PDB file of C-alpha atoms in Angstrom:
ATOM      1  CA  MET A   1      -0.086  -0.345   0.064  1.00 71.00           C
ATOM      2  CA  SER A   2       1.504   3.402  -1.273  1.00 79.00           C
ATOM      3  CA  GLU A   3       0.742   6.469   0.635  1.00 83.00           C
ATOM      4  CA  LEU A   4       0.177   9.475  -2.117  1.00 81.00           C
ATOM      5  CA  ILE A   5       0.244  12.935   0.557  1.00 87.00           C
ATOM      6  CA  VAL A   6       0.216  15.999  -0.674  1.00 88.00           C
ATOM      7  CA  ILE A   7       1.363  18.891   2.271  1.00 94.00           C
ATOM      8  CA  GLY A   8      -0.168  22.531   0.531  1.00 94.00           C
ATOM      9  CA  TYR A   9       2.820  26.299   2.574  1.00 97.00           C
ATOM     10  CA  ASP A  10       1.270  29.525   0.902  1.00 96.00           C
ATOM     11  CA  ASP A  11       5.014  29.679   1.795  1.00 96.00           C
ATOM     12  CA  PRO A  12       7.364  27.728  -0.824  1.00 95.00           C
ATOM     13  CA  SER A  13      10.300  29.009   1.641  1.00 96.00           C
ATOM     14  CA  VAL A  14       9.107  26.110   4.401  1.00 97.00           C
ATOM     15  CA  ALA A  15       8.034  23.375   1.568  1.00 95.00           C
ATOM     16  CA  LYS A  16      11.583  23.338   0.710  1.00 94.00           C
ATOM     17  CA  LYS A  17      12.234  23.407   4.518  1.00 96.00           C
ATOM     18  CA  ALA A  18       9.459  21.033   5.066  1.00 96.00           C
ATOM     19  CA  PHE A  19      10.649  19.240   1.463  1.00 93.00           C
ATOM     20  CA  HIS A  20      14.548  18.432   3.283  1.00 93.00           C
ATOM     21  CA  ALA A  21      12.584  16.966   6.599  1.00 95.00           C
ATOM     22  CA  VAL A  22      10.668  14.774   4.546  1.00 94.00           C
ATOM     23  CA  GLN A  23      14.482  13.696   3.456  1.00 91.00           C
ATOM     24  CA  GLY A  24      15.410  13.657   6.882  1.00 92.00           C
ATOM     25  CA  LEU A  25      12.416  11.249   7.447  1.00 95.00           C
ATOM     26  CA  GLN A  26      13.281   8.528   4.974  1.00 92.00           C
ATOM     27  CA  SER A  27      17.223   8.954   6.570  1.00 90.00           C
ATOM     28  CA  SER A  28      15.163   8.081   9.708  1.00 92.00           C
ATOM     29  CA  HIS A  29      13.078   5.245   8.601  1.00 93.00           C
ATOM     30  CA  VAL A  30       9.819   7.197   9.493  1.00 95.00           C
ATOM     31  CA  VAL A  31       8.732   7.373   5.624  1.00 94.00           C
ATOM     32  CA  GLU A  32       9.874   4.695   2.550  1.00 90.00           C
ATOM     33  CA  LEU A  33       9.481   7.030  -0.312  1.00 83.00           C
ATOM     34  CA  GLY A  34       8.409   5.833  -3.848  1.00 77.00           C
ATOM     35  CA  GLY A  35       8.734   9.339  -4.545  1.00 77.00           C
ATOM     36  CA  LEU A  36       9.556  12.944  -3.594  1.00 83.00           C
ATOM     37  CA  ALA A  37       8.475  16.444  -4.608  1.00 83.00           C
ATOM     38  CA  VAL A  38       8.536  20.041  -4.525  1.00 86.00           C
ATOM     39  CA  VAL A  39       5.951  21.779  -6.299  1.00 84.00           C
ATOM     40  CA  THR A  40       5.936  25.920  -6.938  1.00 86.00           C
ATOM     41  CA  VAL A  41       4.074  28.157  -8.571  1.00 86.00           C
ATOM     42  CA  ASP A  42       5.212  31.459  -9.576  1.00 88.00           C
ATOM     43  CA  GLN A  43       3.384  34.772  -9.641  1.00 91.00           C
ATOM     44  CA  ASP A  44       2.992  33.778 -12.806  1.00 88.00           C
ATOM     45  CA  GLY A  45       0.992  31.017 -12.082  1.00 82.00           C
ATOM     46  CA  GLU A  46       4.376  28.850 -13.731  1.00 81.00           C
ATOM     47  CA  THR A  47       4.037  25.541 -12.393  1.00 79.00           C
ATOM     48  CA  HIS A  48       7.973  24.250 -11.619  1.00 79.00           C
ATOM     49  CA  VAL A  49       8.583  21.013  -9.953  1.00 78.00           C
ATOM     50  CA  ASP A  50      12.136  19.775  -8.131  1.00 79.00           C
ATOM     51  CA  THR A  51      12.862  16.395  -7.490  1.00 74.00           C
ATOM     52  CA  PRO A  52      15.731  14.851  -5.218  1.00 69.00           C
ATOM     53  CA  SER A  53      17.252  14.216  -8.282  1.00 60.00           C
ATOM     54  CA  LYS A  54      17.366  17.619  -9.488  1.00 48.00           C
ATOM     55  CA  LEU A  55      17.894  18.904  -5.411  1.00 44.00           C
ATOM     56  CA  ASP A  56      20.156  16.252  -4.149  1.00 44.00           C
ATOM     57  CA  LYS A  57      20.856  13.889  -6.795  1.00 41.00           C
ATOM     58  CA  MET A  58      18.608  10.703  -4.564  1.00 43.00           C
ATOM     59  CA  ALA A  59      17.553   8.285  -7.344  1.00 44.00           C
ATOM     60  CA  LEU A  60      14.331   5.983  -7.325  1.00 47.00           C
ATOM     61  CA  SER A  61      14.112   2.595  -8.693  1.00 48.00           C
ATOM     62  CA  ALA A  62      12.898   3.191 -12.776  1.00 46.00           C
ATOM     63  CA  THR A  63      10.157   1.976 -11.831  1.00 45.00           C
ATOM     64  CA  ALA A  64       9.305   3.801  -8.975  1.00 52.00           C
ATOM     65  CA  GLY A  65      10.455   7.062 -10.856  1.00 52.00           C
ATOM     66  CA  ALA A  66       8.470   6.120 -13.921  1.00 49.00           C
ATOM     67  CA  LEU A  67       5.187   5.342 -11.702  1.00 50.00           C
ATOM     68  CA  TRP A  68       6.280   8.729  -9.650  1.00 56.00           C
ATOM     69  CA  GLY A  69       6.219  10.630 -13.067  1.00 56.00           C
ATOM     70  CA  LEU A  70       2.892   8.963 -14.349  1.00 53.00           C
ATOM     71  CA  VAL A  71       1.171   9.828 -10.236  1.00 58.00           C
ATOM     72  CA  PHE A  72       2.739  12.891 -10.166  1.00 59.00           C
ATOM     73  CA  GLY A  73       2.149  14.684 -13.587  1.00 59.00           C
ATOM     74  CA  ILE A  74      -1.774  13.336 -13.904  1.00 54.00           C
ATOM     75  CA  LEU A  75      -1.890  15.060 -10.308  1.00 61.00           C
ATOM     76  CA  VAL A  76      -0.962  18.044 -10.666  1.00 59.00           C
ATOM     77  CA  LEU A  77       0.597  19.172 -14.344  1.00 54.00           C
ATOM     78  CA  THR A  78      -3.510  18.217 -15.439  1.00 51.00           C
ATOM     79  CA  PRO A  79      -6.185  18.431 -13.764  1.00 47.00           C
ATOM     80  CA  GLY A  80      -7.386  21.071 -16.021  1.00 46.00           C
ATOM     81  CA  LEU A  81      -7.157  19.051 -19.215  1.00 41.00           C
ATOM     82  CA  GLY A  82     -10.643  19.005 -21.059  1.00 41.00           C
ATOM     83  CA  VAL A  83      -8.999  16.576 -23.683  1.00 38.00           C
ATOM     84  CA  VAL A  84      -6.124  14.001 -23.591  1.00 39.00           C
ATOM     85  CA  GLY A  85      -4.649  11.082 -25.703  1.00 41.00           C
ATOM     86  CA  ALA A  86      -6.069   7.604 -25.256  1.00 43.00           C
ATOM     87  CA  ALA A  87      -2.931   6.676 -23.737  1.00 43.00           C
ATOM     88  CA  LEU A  88      -3.271   9.362 -21.100  1.00 41.00           C
ATOM     89  CA  GLY A  89      -6.793   9.431 -20.282  1.00 47.00           C
ATOM     90  CA  GLY A  90      -6.570   5.515 -19.607  1.00 49.00           C
ATOM     91  CA  LEU A  91      -4.020   6.555 -17.576  1.00 45.00           C
ATOM     92  CA  ILE A  92      -6.597   8.950 -15.607  1.00 48.00           C
ATOM     93  CA  GLY A  93      -9.171   6.276 -15.781  1.00 54.00           C
ATOM     94  CA  LYS A  94      -7.030   4.141 -14.353  1.00 53.00           C
ATOM     95  CA  LEU A  95      -5.696   6.343 -11.034  1.00 55.00           C
ATOM     96  CA  ASN A  96      -9.606   7.273 -10.666  1.00 57.00           C
ATOM     97  CA  GLN A  97     -10.579   3.715 -10.133  1.00 55.00           C
ATOM     98  CA  MET A  98      -7.361   3.815  -7.594  1.00 55.00           C
ATOM     99  CA  GLY A  99      -9.467   6.179  -5.980  1.00 53.00           C
ATOM    100  CA  VAL A 100      -6.892   9.443  -7.470  1.00 61.00           C
ATOM    101  CA  ASP A 101      -9.787  10.926  -8.355  1.00 63.00           C
ATOM    102  CA  LYS A 102     -11.044  14.445 -10.044  1.00 71.00           C
ATOM    103  CA  ASP A 103     -12.402  15.544  -6.517  1.00 77.00           C
ATOM    104  CA  PHE A 104      -8.894  14.647  -5.179  1.00 75.00           C
ATOM    105  CA  ARG A 105      -6.799  15.948  -7.928  1.00 73.00           C
ATOM    106  CA  SER A 106      -9.050  19.487  -7.672  1.00 79.00           C
ATOM    107  CA  LYS A 107      -8.394  19.486  -3.911  1.00 84.00           C
ATOM    108  CA  VAL A 108      -4.453  19.199  -4.847  1.00 80.00           C
ATOM    109  CA  ASP A 109      -5.026  21.914  -7.821  1.00 78.00           C
ATOM    110  CA  SER A 110      -6.964  24.820  -5.367  1.00 83.00           C
ATOM    111  CA  LEU A 111      -3.407  24.123  -3.039  1.00 84.00           C
ATOM    112  CA  LEU A 112      -1.096  25.013  -5.680  1.00 83.00           C
ATOM    113  CA  LYS A 113      -1.965  28.695  -6.511  1.00 88.00           C
ATOM    114  CA  PRO A 114       0.301  31.747  -7.821  1.00 90.00           C
ATOM    115  CA  GLY A 115       2.630  32.521  -5.044  1.00 93.00           C
ATOM    116  CA  SER A 116       2.415  29.397  -2.717  1.00 93.00           C
ATOM    117  CA  ALA A 117       4.273  25.491  -3.278  1.00 91.00           C
ATOM    118  CA  ALA A 118       3.496  21.581  -2.611  1.00 90.00           C
ATOM    119  CA  VAL A 119       5.261  18.694  -0.909  1.00 90.00           C
ATOM    120  CA  VAL A 120       4.291  15.613  -2.652  1.00 84.00           C
ATOM    121  CA  ILE A 121       4.924  13.029  -1.393  1.00 85.00           C
ATOM    122  CA  MET A 122       4.073   8.858  -2.109  1.00 81.00           C
ATOM    123  CA  ALA A 123       5.487   7.122   0.405  1.00 85.00           C
ATOM    124  CA  SER A 124       5.045   2.652   0.613  1.00 84.00           C
ATOM    125  CA  LYS A 125       5.783   3.833   4.327  1.00 89.00           C
ATOM    126  CA  VAL A 126       4.574   6.310   7.024  1.00 93.00           C
ATOM    127  CA  THR A 127       5.461   6.071  10.858  1.00 94.00           C
ATOM    128  CA  GLU A 128       2.265   8.147  11.056  1.00 93.00           C
ATOM    129  CA  ASP A 129       2.449   9.708  14.570  1.00 94.00           C
ATOM    130  CA  LYS A 130       6.402  10.539  14.417  1.00 96.00           C
ATOM    131  CA  PHE A 131       5.557  11.897  11.028  1.00 96.00           C
ATOM    132  CA  ALA A 132       3.172  13.825  12.166  1.00 94.00           C
ATOM    133  CA  ALA A 133       5.356  15.572  14.719  1.00 95.00           C
ATOM    134  CA  ALA A 134       8.028  16.518  12.314  1.00 96.00           C
ATOM    135  CA  MET A 135       6.375  18.141   9.989  1.00 96.00           C
ATOM    136  CA  GLN A 136       3.568  19.919  12.577  1.00 95.00           C
ATOM    137  CA  SER A 137       6.273  22.371  13.074  1.00 96.00           C
ATOM    138  CA  PHE A 138       6.369  23.546   8.764  1.00 97.00           C
ATOM    139  CA  GLY A 139       2.178  23.448   8.943  1.00 96.00           C
ATOM    140  CA  GLY A 140       0.377  23.738   6.126  1.00 96.00           C
ATOM    141  CA  THR A 141      -2.838  22.163   4.215  1.00 95.00           C
ATOM    142  CA  VAL A 142      -2.705  18.137   4.222  1.00 94.00           C
ATOM    143  CA  LEU A 143      -4.019  15.855   1.627  1.00 89.00           C
ATOM    144  CA  LYS A 144      -3.886  11.971   2.043  1.00 88.00           C
ATOM    145  CA  THR A 145      -5.274   8.976  -0.800  1.00 81.00           C
ATOM    146  CA  SER A 146      -4.170   5.402  -0.159  1.00 79.00           C
ATOM    147  CA  LEU A 147      -2.870   2.999  -3.545  1.00 71.00           C
ATOM    148  CA  SER A 148      -3.018  -0.408  -2.525  1.00 71.00           C
ATOM    149  CA  GLU A 149       0.118  -2.733  -4.143  1.00 72.00           C
ATOM    150  CA  LYS A 150      -2.181  -4.067  -6.595  1.00 73.00           C
ATOM    151  CA  ASP A 151      -3.647  -0.916  -8.162  1.00 65.00           C
ATOM    152  CA  GLU A 152       0.027   0.236  -7.731  1.00 63.00           C
ATOM    153  CA  GLN A 153       1.473  -3.043 -10.435  1.00 65.00           C
ATOM    154  CA  ALA A 154      -1.734  -2.725 -12.356  1.00 63.00           C
ATOM    155  CA  LEU A 155      -1.327   1.257 -13.123  1.00 56.00           C
ATOM    156  CA  VAL A 156       3.174   0.349 -13.670  1.00 55.00           C
ATOM    157  CA  GLU A 157       1.862  -2.460 -16.242  1.00 60.00           C
ATOM    158  CA  GLN A 158      -0.580   0.699 -17.741  1.00 55.00           C
ATOM    159  CA  LEU A 159       2.389   2.864 -17.166  1.00 48.00           C
ATOM    160  CA  ALA A 160       4.151   0.033 -19.457  1.00 52.00           C
ATOM    161  CA  GLY A 161       1.565  -0.459 -22.577  1.00 52.00           C
ATOM    162  CA  ALA A 162       0.677   3.141 -22.392  1.00 47.00           C
TER     163      ALA A 162
END
């Protein structure tokens, strides 16, 4: 089971501090990451994505990276698109079947206003109490959903077919 957690912040500098705290929590085995990113929206509404590989040279496995890229792209970069290609439409449909529905994506989109940022976390394991205690000092708005291992595997297979 993977948890998809999005924490929205009004201040991008706080989001980057929270991002680094999540990396520290991985080192402490409080969270096992399948994906991690900081999404910032500049004053012009342009979205910028920083991942650990960009920021700190932390690498993910190819499968985890592909899955993460798919989930992240659909979640953050396509919420307002009206017409999508067949492959992307199938992937969005697969996410809808897994609980990452339009409503969740809409909530994520509402967090990402110009001048704001969010930390997006995909975790295979989270020690909830320790994670919450460590992240509490940063504040933010938390959104969360889950993907079962079976759903995650189906998503990887869908991605491979696309």
